[in-house]
XYZ file of N, CA and C in Angstrom:
858
model
N 47.256 3.678 -52.808
C 46.309 4.780 -52.912
C 45.129 4.507 -51.992
N 44.506 5.530 -51.432
C 43.367 5.365 -50.545
C 42.150 5.984 -51.199
N 41.051 5.309 -51.056
C 39.796 5.847 -51.558
C 38.904 6.131 -50.371
N 38.166 7.215 -50.381
C 37.368 7.598 -49.232
C 35.969 7.981 -49.663
N 34.989 7.562 -48.870
C 33.605 7.955 -49.098
C 33.167 8.780 -47.903
N 32.958 10.069 -48.110
C 32.505 10.909 -47.006
C 31.702 12.061 -47.583
N 30.568 12.394 -46.960
C 29.680 13.416 -47.504
C 30.096 14.829 -47.130
N 31.070 14.962 -46.215
C 31.432 16.279 -45.694
C 32.660 16.809 -46.419
N 32.474 17.771 -47.351
C 33.628 18.248 -48.105
C 33.310 19.565 -48.785
N 33.683 20.708 -48.139
C 33.424 21.996 -48.794
C 34.385 22.241 -49.924
N 35.453 21.446 -49.999
C 36.404 21.648 -51.090
C 35.792 21.320 -52.441
N 34.625 20.656 -52.437
C 33.953 20.409 -53.711
C 33.664 21.728 -54.431
N 33.544 22.818 -53.667
C 33.345 24.124 -54.284
C 34.492 24.466 -55.227
N 35.678 23.998 -54.864
C 36.859 24.347 -55.648
C 37.144 23.342 -56.750
N 36.328 22.295 -56.864
C 36.548 21.288 -57.889
C 35.751 21.573 -59.155
N 35.099 22.734 -59.211
C 34.366 23.122 -60.410
C 35.359 23.488 -61.513
N 34.883 23.565 -62.783
C 35.802 23.873 -63.878
C 36.572 25.166 -63.671
N 35.936 26.164 -63.064
C 36.637 27.424 -62.829
C 37.776 27.204 -61.858
N 38.879 27.925 -62.081
C 40.035 27.800 -61.192
C 39.831 28.557 -59.898
N 38.775 29.385 -59.817
C 38.569 30.198 -58.629
C 37.131 30.085 -58.179
N 36.939 29.951 -56.863
C 35.599 29.940 -56.295
C 35.537 30.991 -55.213
N 34.547 31.842 -55.270
C 34.326 32.783 -54.192
C 33.377 32.109 -53.220
N 33.860 31.853 -52.030
C 33.099 31.086 -51.050
C 32.211 32.043 -50.284
N 30.905 31.963 -50.490
C 29.995 32.897 -49.848
C 29.735 32.532 -48.402
N 29.750 31.263 -48.074
C 29.626 30.860 -46.680
C 30.310 29.535 -46.500
N 31.005 29.392 -45.354
C 31.743 28.170 -45.063
C 31.142 27.432 -43.884
N 29.975 27.858 -43.429
C 29.489 27.366 -42.155
C 28.146 26.686 -42.334
N 28.142 25.373 -42.254
C 26.942 24.583 -42.488
C 26.591 23.839 -41.209
N 26.295 24.564 -40.153
C 25.983 23.929 -38.888
C 24.696 23.119 -39.022
N 24.707 21.947 -38.420
C 23.566 21.069 -38.506
C 23.602 20.166 -39.719
N 24.631 20.270 -40.545
C 24.752 19.403 -41.717
C 25.240 18.019 -41.287
N 25.443 17.135 -42.252
C 25.859 15.771 -41.940
C 27.170 15.746 -41.181
N 28.072 16.662 -41.518
C 29.345 16.733 -40.815
C 30.166 15.483 -41.013
N 30.839 15.052 -39.961
C 31.753 13.927 -40.059
C 31.306 12.769 -39.200
N 30.026 12.692 -38.917
C 29.544 11.654 -38.010
C 29.431 10.294 -38.675
N 29.424 10.267 -40.009
C 29.289 8.984 -40.703
C 30.615 8.255 -40.749
N 30.598 6.934 -40.525
C 31.854 6.181 -40.668
C 32.298 6.174 -42.124
N 33.595 6.162 -42.344
C 34.154 6.176 -43.692
C 35.186 5.072 -43.824
N 35.223 4.435 -44.990
C 36.122 3.311 -45.201
C 37.239 3.694 -46.152
N 38.474 3.367 -45.758
C 39.633 3.567 -46.628
C 40.067 2.217 -47.166
N 40.474 2.199 -48.423
C 41.043 0.996 -49.002
C 42.501 1.284 -49.320
N 43.392 0.579 -48.639
C 44.806 0.933 -48.633
C 45.599 0.043 -49.573
N 46.268 0.673 -50.563
C 47.227 -0.032 -51.409
C 46.626 -1.156 -52.229
N 47.510 -2.001 -52.754
C 47.078 -3.094 -53.613
C 46.373 -4.195 -52.847
N 46.590 -4.217 -51.526
C 45.977 -5.285 -50.740
C 44.475 -5.089 -50.603
N 44.013 -3.864 -50.840
C 42.590 -3.561 -50.748
C 42.037 -3.931 -49.375
N 42.789 -3.610 -48.338
C 42.378 -3.927 -46.968
C 41.541 -2.777 -46.427
N 40.305 -3.048 -46.030
C 39.475 -1.956 -45.514
C 39.923 -1.531 -44.112
N 40.021 -0.228 -43.915
C 40.346 0.341 -42.616
C 39.248 1.346 -42.282
N 38.615 1.166 -41.124
C 37.511 2.048 -40.758
C 38.012 3.324 -40.093
N 37.549 4.445 -40.586
C 37.746 5.723 -39.904
C 36.374 6.201 -39.458
N 36.178 6.324 -38.172
C 34.908 6.821 -37.659
C 35.146 8.119 -36.906
N 34.196 9.035 -37.068
C 34.323 10.354 -36.468
C 33.173 10.621 -35.514
N 33.437 11.428 -34.524
C 32.386 11.967 -33.676
C 32.408 13.479 -33.813
N 31.242 14.088 -33.716
C 31.140 15.544 -33.775
C 30.917 16.106 -32.382
N 31.621 17.155 -32.059
C 31.329 17.904 -30.846
C 30.758 19.243 -31.248
N 29.606 19.585 -30.645
C 28.934 20.838 -30.966
C 28.733 21.649 -29.695
N 29.087 22.922 -29.747
C 28.917 23.822 -28.612
C 28.234 25.091 -29.114
N 27.067 25.395 -28.545
C 26.302 26.574 -28.942
C 25.961 27.385 -27.691
N 26.388 28.627 -27.653
C 26.148 29.483 -26.505
C 25.670 30.843 -26.991
N 24.833 31.481 -26.160
C 24.416 32.849 -26.433
C 24.299 33.586 -25.116
N 24.719 34.845 -25.105
C 24.622 35.672 -23.917
C 24.005 37.004 -24.303
N 22.932 37.386 -23.607
C 22.196 38.585 -23.960
C 22.522 39.714 -22.991
N 22.729 40.896 -23.529
C 23.050 42.051 -22.706
C 21.801 42.558 -21.996
N 21.881 42.811 -20.685
C 20.712 43.361 -19.979
C 20.496 44.842 -20.276
N 21.459 45.481 -20.964
C 21.400 46.916 -21.170
C 20.876 47.314 -22.549
N 21.018 46.430 -23.510
C 20.585 46.773 -24.864
C 20.352 45.475 -25.630
N 20.245 45.587 -26.930
C 19.919 44.417 -27.746
C 21.148 43.633 -28.195
N 22.326 44.046 -27.754
C 23.534 43.346 -28.175
C 23.583 41.932 -27.605
N 24.051 41.021 -28.421
C 24.130 39.617 -28.026
C 25.443 39.052 -28.528
N 26.046 38.169 -27.762
C 27.192 37.427 -28.286
C 26.786 35.979 -28.475
N 27.212 35.406 -29.575
C 26.896 34.014 -29.881
C 28.184 33.285 -30.218
N 28.300 32.087 -29.705
C 29.456 31.248 -30.006
C 28.940 29.901 -30.489
N 29.280 29.533 -31.702
C 28.928 28.231 -32.268
C 30.214 27.543 -32.711
N 30.524 26.429 -32.086
C 31.769 25.716 -32.361
C 31.452 24.264 -32.669
N 32.006 23.763 -33.761
C 31.842 22.341 -34.094
C 33.173 21.813 -34.596
N 33.532 20.606 -34.170
C 34.774 20.016 -34.662
C 34.686 18.503 -34.610
N 35.479 17.871 -35.463
C 35.515 16.409 -35.565
C 36.584 15.831 -34.644
N 36.350 14.606 -34.214
C 37.353 13.834 -33.505
C 37.321 12.404 -34.028
N 38.495 11.813 -34.224
C 38.560 10.406 -34.605
C 38.145 9.554 -33.407
N 37.288 8.564 -33.654
C 36.783 7.741 -32.557
C 37.813 6.733 -32.049
N 38.677 6.266 -32.939
C 39.649 5.243 -32.555
C 40.788 5.892 -31.770
N 40.631 5.947 -30.449
C 41.642 6.592 -29.606
C 42.653 5.591 -29.058
N 42.594 4.331 -29.506
C 43.593 3.355 -29.085
C 44.902 3.540 -29.845
N 44.831 4.170 -31.015
C 46.038 4.414 -31.804
C 46.678 5.733 -31.366
N 47.952 5.707 -30.978
C 48.616 6.952 -30.556
C 48.581 8.045 -31.615
N 48.714 7.664 -32.891
C 48.706 8.675 -33.950
C 47.349 9.358 -34.051
N 46.267 8.602 -33.847
C 44.937 9.190 -33.908
C 44.708 10.126 -32.731
N 45.199 9.730 -31.554
C 45.072 10.598 -30.387
C 45.830 11.902 -30.611
N 46.989 11.813 -31.237
C 47.779 13.020 -31.516
C 47.032 13.955 -32.461
N 46.365 13.397 -33.475
C 45.577 14.206 -34.402
C 44.423 14.877 -33.667
N 43.723 14.111 -32.817
C 42.620 14.684 -32.036
C 43.097 15.833 -31.158
N 44.223 15.642 -30.488
C 44.747 16.689 -29.612
C 45.105 17.944 -30.405
N 45.678 17.756 -31.591
C 46.049 18.895 -32.422
C 44.811 19.670 -32.870
N 43.766 18.943 -33.287
C 42.528 19.609 -33.694
C 41.884 20.338 -32.523
N 41.951 19.741 -31.343
C 41.404 20.366 -30.140
C 42.136 21.669 -29.827
N 43.463 21.640 -29.913
C 44.241 22.853 -29.662
C 43.919 23.937 -30.696
N 43.684 23.512 -31.940
C 43.339 24.468 -32.995
C 42.042 25.189 -32.677
N 41.013 24.430 -32.288
C 39.716 25.024 -31.968
C 39.829 25.963 -30.769
N 40.527 25.534 -29.731
C 40.685 26.367 -28.530
C 41.437 27.648 -28.866
N 42.461 27.546 -29.700
C 43.213 28.722 -30.121
C 42.322 29.710 -30.867
N 41.437 29.195 -31.716
C 40.507 30.056 -32.453
C 39.593 30.792 -31.487
N 39.031 30.066 -30.523
C 38.105 30.677 -29.556
C 38.827 31.757 -28.755
N 40.006 31.448 -28.239
C 40.702 32.399 -27.388
C 41.219 33.606 -28.169
N 41.732 33.379 -29.369
C 42.263 34.501 -30.149
C 41.156 35.425 -30.640
N 39.918 34.920 -30.730
C 38.798 35.726 -31.215
C 38.034 36.418 -30.095
N 38.329 36.098 -28.849
C 37.553 36.614 -27.726
C 38.001 38.012 -27.332
N 37.165 38.732 -26.547
C 37.553 40.059 -26.056
C 38.562 40.000 -24.910
N 39.041 38.835 -24.556
C 40.005 38.696 -23.471
C 41.315 39.409 -23.779
N 41.915 39.986 -22.750
C 43.266 40.504 -22.872
C 44.230 39.327 -22.969
N 45.379 39.532 -23.606
C 46.321 38.443 -23.850
C 46.730 37.747 -22.555
N 46.963 38.525 -21.512
C 47.415 37.928 -20.245
C 46.310 37.141 -19.538
N 45.069 37.306 -19.992
C 43.947 36.596 -19.373
C 43.692 35.233 -20.024
N 44.333 34.971 -21.125
C 44.095 33.722 -21.847
C 44.916 32.606 -21.228
N 44.243 31.753 -20.469
C 44.925 30.688 -19.739
C 44.954 29.410 -20.563
N 46.049 28.666 -20.494
C 46.135 27.397 -21.228
C 45.035 26.430 -20.787
N 44.412 25.773 -21.734
C 43.386 24.777 -21.428
C 43.278 23.803 -22.592
N 42.826 22.604 -22.305
C 42.525 21.624 -23.357
C 41.037 21.303 -23.351
N 40.228 22.196 -22.779
C 38.789 21.999 -22.684
C 38.079 23.114 -23.452
N 37.300 22.737 -24.455
C 36.633 23.725 -25.294
C 35.629 24.546 -24.492
N 34.899 23.893 -23.582
C 33.903 24.611 -22.786
C 34.554 25.697 -21.946
N 35.715 25.399 -21.367
C 36.427 26.400 -20.565
C 36.810 27.597 -21.416
N 37.299 27.349 -22.634
C 37.671 28.440 -23.531
C 36.461 29.282 -23.904
N 35.330 28.640 -24.183
C 34.118 29.376 -24.553
C 33.585 30.173 -23.373
N 33.620 29.582 -22.165
C 33.165 30.311 -20.978
C 33.989 31.575 -20.768
N 35.309 31.485 -21.042
C 36.159 32.665 -20.949
C 35.740 33.735 -21.952
N 35.383 33.294 -23.154
C 34.896 34.198 -24.197
C 33.640 34.919 -23.720
N 32.655 34.159 -23.196
C 31.377 34.731 -22.754
C 31.579 35.676 -21.579
N 32.404 35.273 -20.623
C 32.630 36.108 -19.445
C 33.296 37.427 -19.835
N 34.220 37.375 -20.786
C 34.856 38.607 -21.249
C 33.838 39.525 -21.913
N 32.896 38.935 -22.643
C 31.834 39.724 -23.265
C 30.964 40.389 -22.198
N 30.540 39.614 -21.201
C 29.686 40.164 -20.144
C 30.390 41.309 -19.423
N 31.686 41.150 -19.177
C 32.427 42.179 -18.474
C 32.505 43.456 -19.307
N 32.715 43.313 -20.618
C 32.784 44.494 -21.480
C 31.464 45.246 -21.467
N 30.349 44.512 -21.430
C 29.034 45.148 -21.376
C 28.855 45.891 -20.059
N 29.209 45.236 -18.939
C 29.043 45.861 -17.624
C 29.925 47.090 -17.460
N 31.036 47.144 -18.202
C 31.935 48.293 -18.132
C 31.538 49.404 -19.110
N 30.404 49.201 -19.788
C 29.897 50.243 -20.672
C 30.393 50.161 -22.092
N 30.933 48.997 -22.470
C 31.421 48.816 -23.835
C 30.697 47.641 -24.500
N 29.399 47.813 -24.809
C 28.657 46.707 -25.437
C 29.230 46.356 -26.792
N 29.295 45.071 -27.062
C 29.893 44.591 -28.300
C 28.954 43.617 -28.997
N 28.911 43.684 -30.326
C 28.284 42.619 -31.111
C 29.417 41.662 -31.444
N 29.613 40.646 -30.637
C 30.835 39.835 -30.706
C 30.433 38.380 -30.922
N 30.474 37.931 -32.155
C 30.031 36.580 -32.484
C 31.192 35.764 -33.034
N 31.113 34.450 -32.822
C 32.134 33.542 -33.339
C 31.481 32.260 -33.831
N 31.823 31.863 -35.049
C 31.402 30.588 -35.621
C 32.660 29.857 -36.087
N 32.854 28.648 -35.607
C 34.038 27.867 -35.993
C 33.620 26.445 -36.296
N 34.121 25.907 -37.402
C 33.722 24.576 -37.853
C 34.954 23.861 -38.396
N 35.453 22.878 -37.664
C 36.636 22.128 -38.091
C 36.170 20.765 -38.590
N 36.265 20.531 -39.891
C 35.645 19.362 -40.500
C 36.645 18.535 -41.300
N 36.307 17.275 -41.441
C 37.094 16.326 -42.235
C 36.824 16.562 -43.709
N 37.884 16.554 -44.522
C 37.743 16.819 -45.948
C 37.992 15.601 -46.829
N 38.881 14.731 -46.444
C 39.181 13.578 -47.278
C 40.584 13.063 -47.001
N 41.017 12.107 -47.800
C 42.325 11.508 -47.596
C 43.057 11.351 -48.924
N 44.348 11.180 -48.788
C 45.177 10.791 -49.930
C 46.268 9.890 -49.380
N 46.302 8.639 -49.852
C 47.202 7.639 -49.298
C 47.036 7.591 -47.773
N 48.127 7.759 -47.012
C 48.026 7.652 -45.551
C 47.850 9.018 -44.892
N 47.359 9.995 -45.651
C 47.177 11.346 -45.132
C 45.704 11.640 -44.936
N 45.415 12.474 -43.949
C 44.038 12.868 -43.683
C 43.968 14.385 -43.617
N 42.964 14.957 -44.293
C 42.872 16.404 -44.477
C 41.671 16.970 -43.720
N 41.900 18.065 -42.997
C 40.830 18.777 -42.309
C 40.860 20.242 -42.743
N 39.725 20.917 -42.576
C 39.688 22.367 -42.743
C 39.026 22.968 -41.516
N 39.550 24.098 -41.079
C 38.961 24.826 -39.963
C 38.443 26.152 -40.502
N 37.115 26.296 -40.521
C 36.457 27.452 -41.111
C 35.928 28.357 -39.997
N 36.264 29.615 -40.046
C 35.950 30.527 -38.950
C 35.296 31.796 -39.489
N 34.296 32.276 -38.754
C 33.720 33.594 -39.009
C 33.636 34.319 -37.678
N 34.209 35.506 -37.633
C 34.239 36.289 -36.403
C 33.709 37.684 -36.686
N 32.730 38.113 -35.879
C 32.185 39.462 -36.006
C 32.513 40.223 -34.737
N 33.301 41.270 -34.869
C 33.755 41.999 -33.682
C 33.365 43.470 -33.743
N 32.249 43.749 -34.376
C 31.747 45.111 -34.401
C 32.254 45.957 -35.550
N 32.989 45.378 -36.481
C 33.502 46.122 -37.625
C 32.472 46.265 -38.722
N 32.956 46.641 -39.892
C 32.057 46.856 -41.027
C 31.493 45.554 -41.567
N 32.204 44.466 -41.368
C 31.766 43.176 -41.895
C 32.433 42.061 -41.091
N 31.885 40.856 -41.162
C 32.542 39.734 -40.474
C 33.900 39.436 -41.092
N 34.756 38.847 -40.300
C 36.058 38.408 -40.801
C 36.005 36.898 -40.925
N 36.243 36.389 -42.130
C 36.158 34.949 -42.389
C 37.513 34.434 -42.844
N 37.859 33.251 -42.370
C 39.081 32.634 -42.860
C 38.986 31.120 -42.718
N 39.815 30.425 -43.476
C 39.898 28.963 -43.430
C 41.362 28.572 -43.339
N 41.657 27.623 -42.474
C 42.993 27.040 -42.385
C 42.910 25.552 -42.670
N 43.807 25.045 -43.497
C 43.871 23.619 -43.792
C 44.877 22.945 -42.861
N 44.559 21.715 -42.480
C 45.450 20.940 -41.615
C 45.573 19.526 -42.190
N 46.793 19.160 -42.550
C 47.082 17.864 -43.150
C 47.884 17.033 -42.148
N 47.425 15.799 -41.886
C 48.081 14.936 -40.904
C 48.445 13.591 -41.516
N 49.469 12.982 -40.944
C 49.820 11.609 -41.277
C 49.071 10.668 -40.344
N 48.330 9.727 -40.913
C 47.650 8.732 -40.080
C 48.645 7.784 -39.427
N 49.845 7.673 -40.006
C 50.853 6.781 -39.424
C 51.468 7.373 -38.163
N 51.888 8.637 -38.257
C 52.634 9.247 -37.155
C 51.795 10.195 -36.310
N 50.690 10.704 -36.866
C 49.884 11.691 -36.167
C 50.426 13.102 -36.277
N 51.534 13.288 -37.006
C 52.154 14.601 -37.123
C 51.467 15.429 -38.205
N 51.415 16.745 -37.967
C 50.902 17.646 -38.992
C 51.991 17.873 -40.038
N 51.581 17.941 -41.301
C 52.508 18.111 -42.420
C 52.256 19.480 -43.043
N 53.336 20.222 -43.297
C 53.237 21.589 -43.790
C 53.768 21.674 -45.220
N 53.330 22.700 -45.986
C 53.778 22.820 -47.380
C 55.292 22.776 -47.554
N 56.041 23.323 -46.614
C 57.500 23.310 -46.738
C 58.058 21.889 -46.770
N 57.267 20.925 -46.281
C 57.725 19.534 -46.255
C 57.662 18.867 -47.621
N 56.871 19.425 -48.556
C 56.676 18.703 -49.815
C 56.703 19.569 -51.070
N 56.759 20.884 -50.947
C 56.767 21.727 -52.139
C 58.101 21.645 -52.879
N 58.046 21.680 -54.191
C 59.243 21.752 -55.018
C 58.906 22.566 -56.264
N 59.925 22.998 -57.004
C 59.714 23.841 -58.183
C 58.807 25.032 -57.851
N 59.121 25.702 -56.749
C 58.221 26.735 -56.259
C 58.088 27.917 -57.218
N 59.144 28.290 -57.920
C 59.051 29.413 -58.848
C 58.100 29.091 -59.994
N 58.208 27.885 -60.522
C 57.315 27.472 -61.614
C 55.875 27.374 -61.124
N 55.688 26.907 -59.893
C 54.344 26.820 -59.335
C 53.751 28.218 -59.151
N 54.542 29.161 -58.695
C 54.050 30.536 -58.548
C 53.583 31.082 -59.893
N 54.317 30.823 -60.951
C 53.907 31.287 -62.277
C 52.588 30.642 -62.701
N 52.419 29.353 -62.363
C 51.168 28.663 -62.688
C 49.991 29.294 -61.934
N 50.185 29.618 -60.664
C 49.107 30.209 -59.870
C 48.721 31.587 -60.402
N 49.700 32.368 -60.811
C 49.415 33.675 -61.408
C 48.570 33.503 -62.670
N 48.926 32.518 -63.480
C 48.174 32.247 -64.705
C 46.736 31.830 -64.387
N 46.562 31.000 -63.347
C 45.223 30.551 -62.968
C 44.375 31.708 -62.456
N 44.971 32.644 -61.731
C 44.227 33.809 -61.255
C 43.781 34.668 -62.433
N 44.673 34.885 -63.385
C 44.314 35.690 -64.555
C 43.165 35.051 -65.335
N 43.231 33.738 -65.509
C 42.175 33.030 -66.242
C 40.861 33.109 -65.472
N 40.940 32.928 -64.153
C 39.733 32.923 -63.339
C 39.016 34.266 -63.383
N 39.784 35.351 -63.417
C 39.189 36.679 -63.474
C 38.948 37.139 -64.911
N 39.180 36.246 -65.868
C 39.004 36.573 -67.283
C 39.768 37.847 -67.614
N 41.009 37.881 -67.160
C 41.824 39.079 -67.322
C 43.232 38.703 -67.757
N 43.332 37.908 -68.796
C 44.647 37.455 -69.251
C 45.487 38.590 -69.831
N 44.825 39.682 -70.238
C 45.559 40.803 -70.832
C 45.820 41.917 -69.816
N 45.513 41.682 -68.538
C 45.712 42.698 -67.504
C 46.808 42.266 -66.547
N 47.445 43.260 -65.912
C 48.398 42.895 -64.880
C 47.647 42.618 -63.574
N 48.332 42.083 -62.606
C 47.678 41.637 -61.374
C 47.048 42.787 -60.601
N 47.679 43.942 -60.626
C 47.135 45.075 -59.883
C 45.803 45.528 -60.477
N 45.662 45.442 -61.781
C 44.395 45.801 -62.423
C 43.284 44.838 -62.037
N 43.621 43.596 -61.775
C 42.631 42.622 -61.320
C 42.146 42.962 -59.924
N 43.020 43.535 -59.106
C 42.668 43.861 -57.734
C 43.674 43.337 -56.729
N 44.692 42.615 -57.198
C 45.733 42.111 -56.309
C 46.518 43.302 -55.755
N 46.949 43.180 -54.500
C 47.682 44.276 -53.864
C 48.902 44.701 -54.694
N 49.240 45.996 -54.587
C 50.325 46.558 -55.379
C 51.652 45.838 -55.141
N 51.911 45.437 -53.876
C 53.193 44.781 -53.593
C 53.317 43.413 -54.253
N 52.174 42.868 -54.730
C 52.193 41.575 -55.417
C 51.912 41.724 -56.906
N 52.114 42.944 -57.431
C 51.805 43.210 -58.841
C 52.654 42.365 -59.782
N 53.845 41.961 -59.337
C 54.718 41.140 -60.175
C 54.631 39.651 -59.809
N 53.782 39.320 -58.862
C 53.641 37.932 -58.443
C 53.453 37.831 -56.945
N 52.740 36.817 -56.514
C 52.445 36.639 -55.098
C 53.019 35.309 -54.616
N 53.233 35.179 -53.307
C 53.807 33.941 -52.777
C 52.802 32.798 -52.829
N 53.302 31.590 -52.689
C 52.429 30.419 -52.606
C 51.723 30.448 -51.257
N 50.426 30.221 -51.257
C 49.654 30.279 -50.016
C 50.126 29.223 -49.023
N 49.975 29.536 -47.738
C 50.304 28.580 -46.694
C 49.227 27.508 -46.560
N 48.031 27.817 -47.064
C 46.916 26.873 -46.952
C 46.803 26.036 -48.218
N 47.233 24.783 -48.110
C 47.155 23.847 -49.230
C 46.492 22.577 -48.738
N 45.446 22.165 -49.421
C 44.746 20.926 -49.082
C 45.005 19.889 -50.168
N 45.254 18.653 -49.752
C 45.529 17.568 -50.700
C 44.533 16.444 -50.467
N 43.808 16.087 -51.520
C 42.924 14.926 -51.472
C 43.147 14.123 -52.749
N 42.318 13.112 -52.947
C 42.512 12.215 -54.089
C 42.255 12.894 -55.426
N 41.647 14.102 -55.432
C 41.360 14.801 -56.684
C 42.460 15.773 -57.073
N 43.409 16.010 -56.193
C 44.472 16.969 -56.475
C 44.701 17.867 -55.283
N 45.093 19.113 -55.540
C 45.392 20.053 -54.456
C 44.553 21.313 -54.610
N 44.166 21.870 -53.473
C 43.460 23.144 -53.428
C 44.344 24.148 -52.708
N 44.569 25.300 -53.316
C 45.401 26.346 -52.739
C 44.508 27.544 -52.442
N 44.507 27.950 -51.189
C 43.565 28.963 -50.718
C 44.286 30.210 -50.225
N 43.856 31.362 -50.735
C 44.274 32.662 -50.215
C 43.083 33.269 -49.487
N 43.200 33.427 -48.185
C 42.119 34.020 -47.403
C 41.998 35.512 -47.689
N 40.892 36.096 -47.216
C 40.706 37.540 -47.341
C 41.924 38.288 -46.806
N 42.334 39.287 -47.538
C 43.424 40.199 -47.168
C 44.818 39.615 -47.369
N 44.955 38.357 -47.746
C 46.305 37.808 -47.926
C 47.002 38.423 -49.131
N 46.333 38.434 -50.270
C 46.940 39.017 -51.475
C 46.011 40.013 -52.158
N 44.783 40.178 -51.612
C 43.807 41.047 -52.266
C 42.834 41.599 -51.232
N 42.143 42.689 -51.538
C 41.187 43.284 -50.602
C 40.000 42.361 -50.319
N 39.247 42.736 -49.297
C 38.122 41.922 -48.833
C 37.081 41.714 -49.927
N 36.842 42.758 -50.742
C 35.753 42.674 -51.709
C 35.967 41.581 -52.756
N 37.217 41.154 -52.973
C 37.468 40.074 -53.922
C 37.147 38.708 -53.335
N 37.031 38.651 -52.005
C 36.720 37.381 -51.357
C 37.924 36.457 -51.308
N 37.769 35.280 -50.694
C 38.856 34.301 -50.700
C 39.093 33.784 -52.108
N 40.338 33.552 -52.448
C 40.704 33.060 -53.779
C 41.117 31.604 -53.652
N 40.389 30.728 -54.315
C 40.609 29.290 -54.224
C 41.032 28.765 -55.587
N 42.234 28.217 -55.657
C 42.775 27.704 -56.913
C 42.915 26.193 -56.828
N 42.512 25.509 -57.885
C 42.546 24.053 -57.912
C 43.656 23.553 -58.824
N 44.483 22.643 -58.305
C 45.476 21.950 -59.118
C 44.955 20.555 -59.448
N 45.139 20.130 -60.672
C 44.802 18.765 -61.037
C 45.778 17.812 -60.352
N 45.464 16.525 -60.360
C 46.391 15.561 -59.774
C 47.704 15.534 -60.552
N 47.628 15.737 -61.874
C 48.854 15.786 -62.688
C 49.729 16.956 -62.253
N 49.115 18.126 -62.045
C 49.871 19.288 -61.581
C 50.400 19.078 -60.168
N 49.595 18.437 -59.344
C 50.012 18.163 -57.969
C 51.248 17.282 -57.948
N 51.244 16.247 -58.769
C 52.407 15.348 -58.825
C 53.649 16.069 -59.344
N 53.441 17.061 -60.206
C 54.579 17.771 -60.788
C 55.240 18.709 -59.778
N 54.432 19.395 -58.987
C 54.967 20.448 -58.126
C 55.142 20.034 -56.666
N 54.567 18.891 -56.282
C 54.698 18.420 -54.909
C 55.525 17.148 -54.876
N 56.348 17.026 -53.875
C 57.130 15.799 -53.673
C 56.263 14.811 -52.895
N 55.470 14.030 -53.620
C 54.523 13.125 -52.974
C 55.214 12.003 -52.223
N 56.419 11.643 -52.641
C 57.167 10.632 -51.885
C 57.537 11.150 -50.513
N 57.823 12.437 -50.425
C 58.125 13.032 -49.121
C 56.907 12.963 -48.212
N 55.727 13.156 -48.791
C 54.504 13.038 -48.000
C 54.344 11.642 -47.423
N 54.636 10.651 -48.232
C 54.458 9.255 -47.794
C 55.474 8.825 -46.750
N 56.555 9.596 -46.589
C 57.550 9.244 -45.588
C 57.142 9.651 -44.186
N 56.143 10.463 -44.083
C 55.724 10.942 -42.757
C 54.934 9.867 -42.016
């Protein structure tokens, strides 16, 4: 088992007694982040292994000469400092690709204009240039992007990150979402729920029960709570699952199973429940 001390963990929101947390904001720029070194104690040998992180921060703003519209890009992400280990380098590269993908997919660029790059500054410059061009062509946009990819914790030889994004593209409200990324410190490979989930039907029933309890609506059907009609008889297991030493967090982003006004739905599994529904031995094989 691994124990970790790190101050950066928004998943603490989901560790409250309630099974559901409505996350009002996921973006804490300027916070402690992942810059502090963290120590893991591995197995019965109690051998300390240092994990140190560096933060990269990119803040840009471009002001329209024609009106008050402004585009802002704020990007922050963690990188493991120990780049001598191939597995750590692989994790860093994966996180880098994730951040670049977020920037490019959120920009006003046309699909054919999005060029492959492994440099965050290049991706952001493309975002800004696309904004400037839209303004010069007479289409001013309030186009903002905030992205924060942070370290969440560990479980055994696994390391958990979350990528939190807020994008404002001129609609009625910002679009917010979070993606979890679980990696093996041994291999550097990303691990997905399909690699370790078991008893999925029973787990789905448990999640439905947790949603009903969280909304204090045990006597109502799911549609009455606000869940989409197509999921009135039950919803799928979310693709976003985070695993740390306290158990598992299952996240449904806005619009996945319910309208925007309900907010993201965050369900917490205890470690006992996690052991029951997840094949933890499969996780350790990675």
